[in-house]
């Protein structure tokens, strides 16, 4: 497989793992319920993704910056929902 | 920052974003409820992480293989829970 195709594969993979959080944001907003969501999961994800973002900035890797920047926003919203919709 | 420290940062970031799914697996198993979880999120995550795994295998990148292999197992379990605990 050529490097170009491998890079495209990485780009598609990064897009999917970032976009994946969007249906969860929509579902949680609609249900106004985050009972089943794990606070630990979204806390760890936010810290981990933020570190990925710092890693991207330090290494000047634009795809890592873009993917993790967007993921951090979505995970941050979900963490907020988890705390806000606490019953 | 030295390359060694930057690599360590990436390693910590990868460990956190992988381990993050563990508390969700534990919570969903305990609650036997996945009502609030988005099927779209875990479907997209499984496909995206699987593509990351293929990307890691093609580029021979061991950290990407290890992190995404473990994440795929945890996300796969959550996708199964979402389907199994459907009410």
mmCIF file of C-alpha atoms in Angstrom:
data_model
loop_
_atom_site.group_PDB
_atom_site.id
_atom_site.type_symbol
_atom_site.label_atom_id
_atom_site.label_comp_id
_atom_site.label_asym_id
_atom_site.label_seq_id
_atom_site.Cartn_x
_atom_site.Cartn_y
_atom_site.Cartn_z
ATOM 1 C CA UNK A 1 0.000 0.000 0.000
ATOM 2 C CA UNK A 2 1.379 3.424 -0.909
ATOM 3 C CA UNK A 3 2.180 6.053 1.725
ATOM 4 C CA UNK A 4 -0.564 8.241 0.284
ATOM 5 C CA UNK A 5 -3.187 5.529 0.794
ATOM 6 C CA UNK A 6 -1.871 4.832 4.313
ATOM 7 C CA UNK A 7 -2.139 8.542 5.154
ATOM 8 C CA UNK A 8 -5.692 8.585 3.770
ATOM 9 C CA UNK A 9 -6.512 5.595 6.003
ATOM 10 C CA UNK A 10 -5.192 7.487 9.044
ATOM 11 C CA UNK A 11 -7.228 10.542 8.050
ATOM 12 C CA UNK A 12 -10.444 8.501 7.736
ATOM 13 C CA UNK A 13 -9.686 6.765 11.073
ATOM 14 C CA UNK A 14 -9.083 10.115 12.818
ATOM 15 C CA UNK A 15 -12.274 11.604 11.341
ATOM 16 C CA UNK A 16 -14.362 8.633 12.521
ATOM 17 C CA UNK A 17 -12.997 8.562 16.087
ATOM 18 C CA UNK A 18 -13.624 12.321 16.323
ATOM 19 C CA UNK A 19 -17.090 12.364 14.703
ATOM 20 C CA UNK A 20 -18.123 9.376 16.860
ATOM 21 C CA UNK A 21 -18.805 11.666 19.838
ATOM 22 C CA UNK A 22 -21.338 13.769 17.903
ATOM 23 C CA UNK A 23 -24.235 11.228 18.005
ATOM 24 C CA UNK A 24 -23.612 10.884 21.768
ATOM 25 C CA UNK A 25 -23.814 14.672 22.238
ATOM 26 C CA UNK A 26 -27.085 14.743 20.253
ATOM 27 C CA UNK A 27 -28.546 11.760 22.151
ATOM 28 C CA UNK A 28 -27.630 13.110 25.591
ATOM 29 C CA UNK A 29 -29.002 16.558 24.713
ATOM 30 C CA UNK A 30 -32.291 15.060 23.486
ATOM 31 C CA UNK A 31 -32.734 12.651 26.418
ATOM 32 C CA UNK A 32 -31.519 15.179 29.013
ATOM 33 C CA UNK A 33 -30.166 12.093 30.745
ATOM 34 C CA UNK A 34 -26.589 11.024 31.355
ATOM 35 C CA UNK A 35 -27.290 8.454 34.057
ATOM 36 C CA UNK A 36 -25.664 5.568 32.148
ATOM 37 C CA UNK A 37 -22.620 7.599 31.094
ATOM 38 C CA UNK A 38 -19.459 7.117 33.142
ATOM 39 C CA UNK A 39 -18.026 10.284 34.706
ATOM 40 C CA UNK A 40 -14.667 8.475 34.826
ATOM 41 C CA UNK A 41 -14.743 7.820 31.086
ATOM 42 C CA UNK A 42 -15.377 11.408 30.047
ATOM 43 C CA UNK A 43 -12.984 12.834 32.649
ATOM 44 C CA UNK A 44 -10.153 10.561 31.491
ATOM 45 C CA UNK A 45 -11.018 11.204 27.823
ATOM 46 C CA UNK A 46 -10.888 14.985 28.309
ATOM 47 C CA UNK A 47 -7.491 14.834 30.039
ATOM 48 C CA UNK A 48 -6.114 12.307 27.521
ATOM 49 C CA UNK A 49 -7.363 14.211 24.472
ATOM 50 C CA UNK A 50 -6.040 17.498 25.925
ATOM 51 C CA UNK A 51 -2.605 15.860 26.291
ATOM 52 C CA UNK A 52 -2.857 14.620 22.677
ATOM 53 C CA UNK A 53 -3.583 18.227 21.674
ATOM 54 C CA UNK A 54 -0.467 19.448 23.544
ATOM 55 C CA UNK A 55 1.521 16.631 21.889
ATOM 56 C CA UNK A 56 0.250 17.774 18.484
ATOM 57 C CA UNK A 57 1.150 21.402 19.201
ATOM 58 C CA UNK A 58 4.658 20.452 20.412
ATOM 59 C CA UNK A 59 5.342 18.266 17.373
ATOM 60 C CA UNK A 60 3.570 20.633 14.953
ATOM 61 C CA UNK A 61 1.350 17.791 13.705
ATOM 62 C CA UNK A 62 -1.707 19.479 12.173
ATOM 63 C CA UNK A 63 -3.937 16.347 11.816
ATOM 64 C CA UNK A 64 -3.370 15.515 15.523
ATOM 65 C CA UNK A 65 -4.141 19.131 16.501
ATOM 66 C CA UNK A 66 -7.337 19.256 14.399
ATOM 67 C CA UNK A 67 -8.691 15.820 15.394
ATOM 68 C CA UNK A 68 -7.998 16.226 19.104
ATOM 69 C CA UNK A 69 -9.116 19.848 19.201
ATOM 70 C CA UNK A 70 -12.528 18.843 17.827
ATOM 71 C CA UNK A 71 -12.703 15.740 20.062
ATOM 72 C CA UNK A 72 -11.873 17.839 23.131
ATOM 73 C CA UNK A 73 -14.798 20.177 22.398
ATOM 74 C CA UNK A 74 -17.232 17.241 22.006
ATOM 75 C CA UNK A 75 -15.921 15.354 25.080
ATOM 76 C CA UNK A 76 -15.989 18.593 27.073
ATOM 77 C CA UNK A 77 -19.667 19.080 26.161
ATOM 78 C CA UNK A 78 -20.403 15.470 27.241
ATOM 79 C CA UNK A 79 -18.548 15.950 30.536
ATOM 80 C CA UNK A 80 -20.601 19.108 31.127
ATOM 81 C CA UNK A 81 -23.832 17.236 30.284
ATOM 82 C CA UNK A 82 -22.858 14.429 32.689
ATOM 83 C CA UNK A 83 -22.478 16.967 35.499
ATOM 84 C CA UNK A 84 -25.454 19.137 34.476
ATOM 85 C CA UNK A 85 -27.994 16.344 33.941
ATOM 86 C CA UNK A 86 -27.075 14.600 37.200
ATOM 87 C CA UNK A 87 -30.154 13.242 38.887
ATOM 88 C CA UNK B 1 10.979 20.092 25.365
ATOM 89 C CA UNK B 2 13.126 17.087 24.430
ATOM 90 C CA UNK B 3 11.898 14.412 22.014
ATOM 91 C CA UNK B 4 11.996 11.900 24.868
ATOM 92 C CA UNK B 5 9.635 14.009 26.981
ATOM 93 C CA UNK B 6 7.358 14.585 23.981
ATOM 94 C CA UNK B 7 7.219 10.831 23.349
ATOM 95 C CA UNK B 8 6.402 10.258 27.029
ATOM 96 C CA UNK B 9 3.572 12.798 26.724
ATOM 97 C CA UNK B 10 2.167 10.908 23.728
ATOM 98 C CA UNK B 11 2.437 7.641 25.656
ATOM 99 C CA UNK B 12 0.558 9.063 28.667
ATOM 100 C CA UNK B 13 -2.081 10.579 26.336
ATOM 101 C CA UNK B 14 -2.548 7.246 24.511
ATOM 102 C CA UNK B 15 -2.809 5.334 27.799
ATOM 103 C CA UNK B 16 -5.465 7.730 29.143
ATOM 104 C CA UNK B 17 -7.645 7.705 26.005
ATOM 105 C CA UNK B 18 -7.473 3.889 26.017
ATOM 106 C CA UNK B 19 -8.027 3.359 29.770
ATOM 107 C CA UNK B 20 -10.914 5.876 29.686
ATOM 108 C CA UNK B 21 -13.280 3.222 28.326
ATOM 109 C CA UNK B 22 -12.693 0.879 31.279
ATOM 110 C CA UNK B 23 -14.841 2.801 33.842
ATOM 111 C CA UNK B 24 -17.651 2.894 31.232
ATOM 112 C CA UNK B 25 -17.422 -0.891 30.751
ATOM 113 C CA UNK B 26 -17.580 -1.378 34.550
ATOM 114 C CA UNK B 27 -20.489 1.070 34.962
ATOM 115 C CA UNK B 28 -22.541 -0.413 32.119
ATOM 116 C CA UNK B 29 -21.921 -3.960 33.390
ATOM 117 C CA UNK B 30 -23.013 -2.986 36.921
ATOM 118 C CA UNK B 31 -26.091 -1.004 35.860
ATOM 119 C CA UNK B 32 -27.070 -3.507 33.141
ATOM 120 C CA UNK B 33 -28.328 -0.400 31.370
ATOM 121 C CA UNK B 34 -27.070 1.243 28.207
ATOM 122 C CA UNK B 35 -30.140 3.359 27.490
ATOM 123 C CA UNK B 36 -28.236 6.670 27.523
ATOM 124 C CA UNK B 37 -25.327 5.363 25.441
ATOM 125 C CA UNK B 38 -25.366 6.227 21.748
ATOM 126 C CA UNK B 39 -25.277 3.248 19.380
ATOM 127 C CA UNK B 40 -23.871 5.619 16.746
ATOM 128 C CA UNK B 41 -20.980 6.629 19.001
ATOM 129 C CA UNK B 42 -19.813 3.109 19.755
ATOM 130 C CA UNK B 43 -20.363 1.901 16.179
ATOM 131 C CA UNK B 44 -18.297 4.768 14.752
ATOM 132 C CA UNK B 45 -15.640 4.341 17.464
ATOM 133 C CA UNK B 46 -15.280 0.619 16.714
ATOM 134 C CA UNK B 47 -14.865 1.223 12.971
ATOM 135 C CA UNK B 48 -12.534 4.201 13.519
ATOM 136 C CA UNK B 49 -10.357 2.412 16.085
ATOM 137 C CA UNK B 50 -10.216 -0.704 13.860
ATOM 138 C CA UNK B 51 -8.944 1.502 11.003
ATOM 139 C CA UNK B 52 -6.348 3.017 13.384
ATOM 140 C CA UNK B 53 -5.266 -0.540 14.182
ATOM 141 C CA UNK B 54 -4.866 -1.351 10.463
ATOM 142 C CA UNK B 55 -2.964 1.938 10.048
ATOM 143 C CA UNK B 56 -0.646 0.926 12.921
ATOM 144 C CA UNK B 57 -0.069 -2.522 11.411
ATOM 145 C CA UNK B 58 0.674 -1.060 7.949
ATOM 146 C CA UNK B 59 3.121 1.506 9.332
ATOM 147 C CA UNK B 60 4.572 -0.905 11.927
ATOM 148 C CA UNK B 61 3.851 1.585 14.719
ATOM 149 C CA UNK B 62 3.753 -0.477 17.935
ATOM 150 C CA UNK B 63 2.238 2.216 20.257
ATOM 151 C CA UNK B 64 -0.634 2.768 17.777
ATOM 152 C CA UNK B 65 -1.171 -1.013 17.499
ATOM 153 C CA UNK B 66 -1.180 -1.530 21.295
ATOM 154 C CA UNK B 67 -3.359 1.484 22.183
ATOM 155 C CA UNK B 68 -5.940 0.860 19.458
ATOM 156 C CA UNK B 69 -5.962 -2.921 19.966
ATOM 157 C CA UNK B 70 -6.882 -2.425 23.626
ATOM 158 C CA UNK B 71 -9.382 0.359 22.807
ATOM 159 C CA UNK B 72 -11.047 -1.839 20.174
ATOM 160 C CA UNK B 73 -11.611 -4.601 22.756
ATOM 161 C CA UNK B 74 -13.168 -2.149 25.270
ATOM 162 C CA UNK B 75 -15.314 -0.369 22.635
ATOM 163 C CA UNK B 76 -16.368 -3.743 21.232
ATOM 164 C CA UNK B 77 -17.543 -4.808 24.706
ATOM 165 C CA UNK B 78 -19.507 -1.537 25.047
ATOM 166 C CA UNK B 79 -21.089 -1.973 21.613
ATOM 167 C CA UNK B 80 -22.108 -5.511 22.638
ATOM 168 C CA UNK B 81 -23.537 -4.193 25.951
ATOM 169 C CA UNK B 82 -25.493 -1.503 24.067
ATOM 170 C CA UNK B 83 -27.109 -4.197 21.909
ATOM 171 C CA UNK B 84 -27.473 -6.786 24.711
ATOM 172 C CA UNK B 85 -28.958 -4.471 27.370
ATOM 173 C CA UNK B 86 -31.432 -2.928 24.928
ATOM 174 C CA UNK B 87 -34.733 -2.351 26.657
#
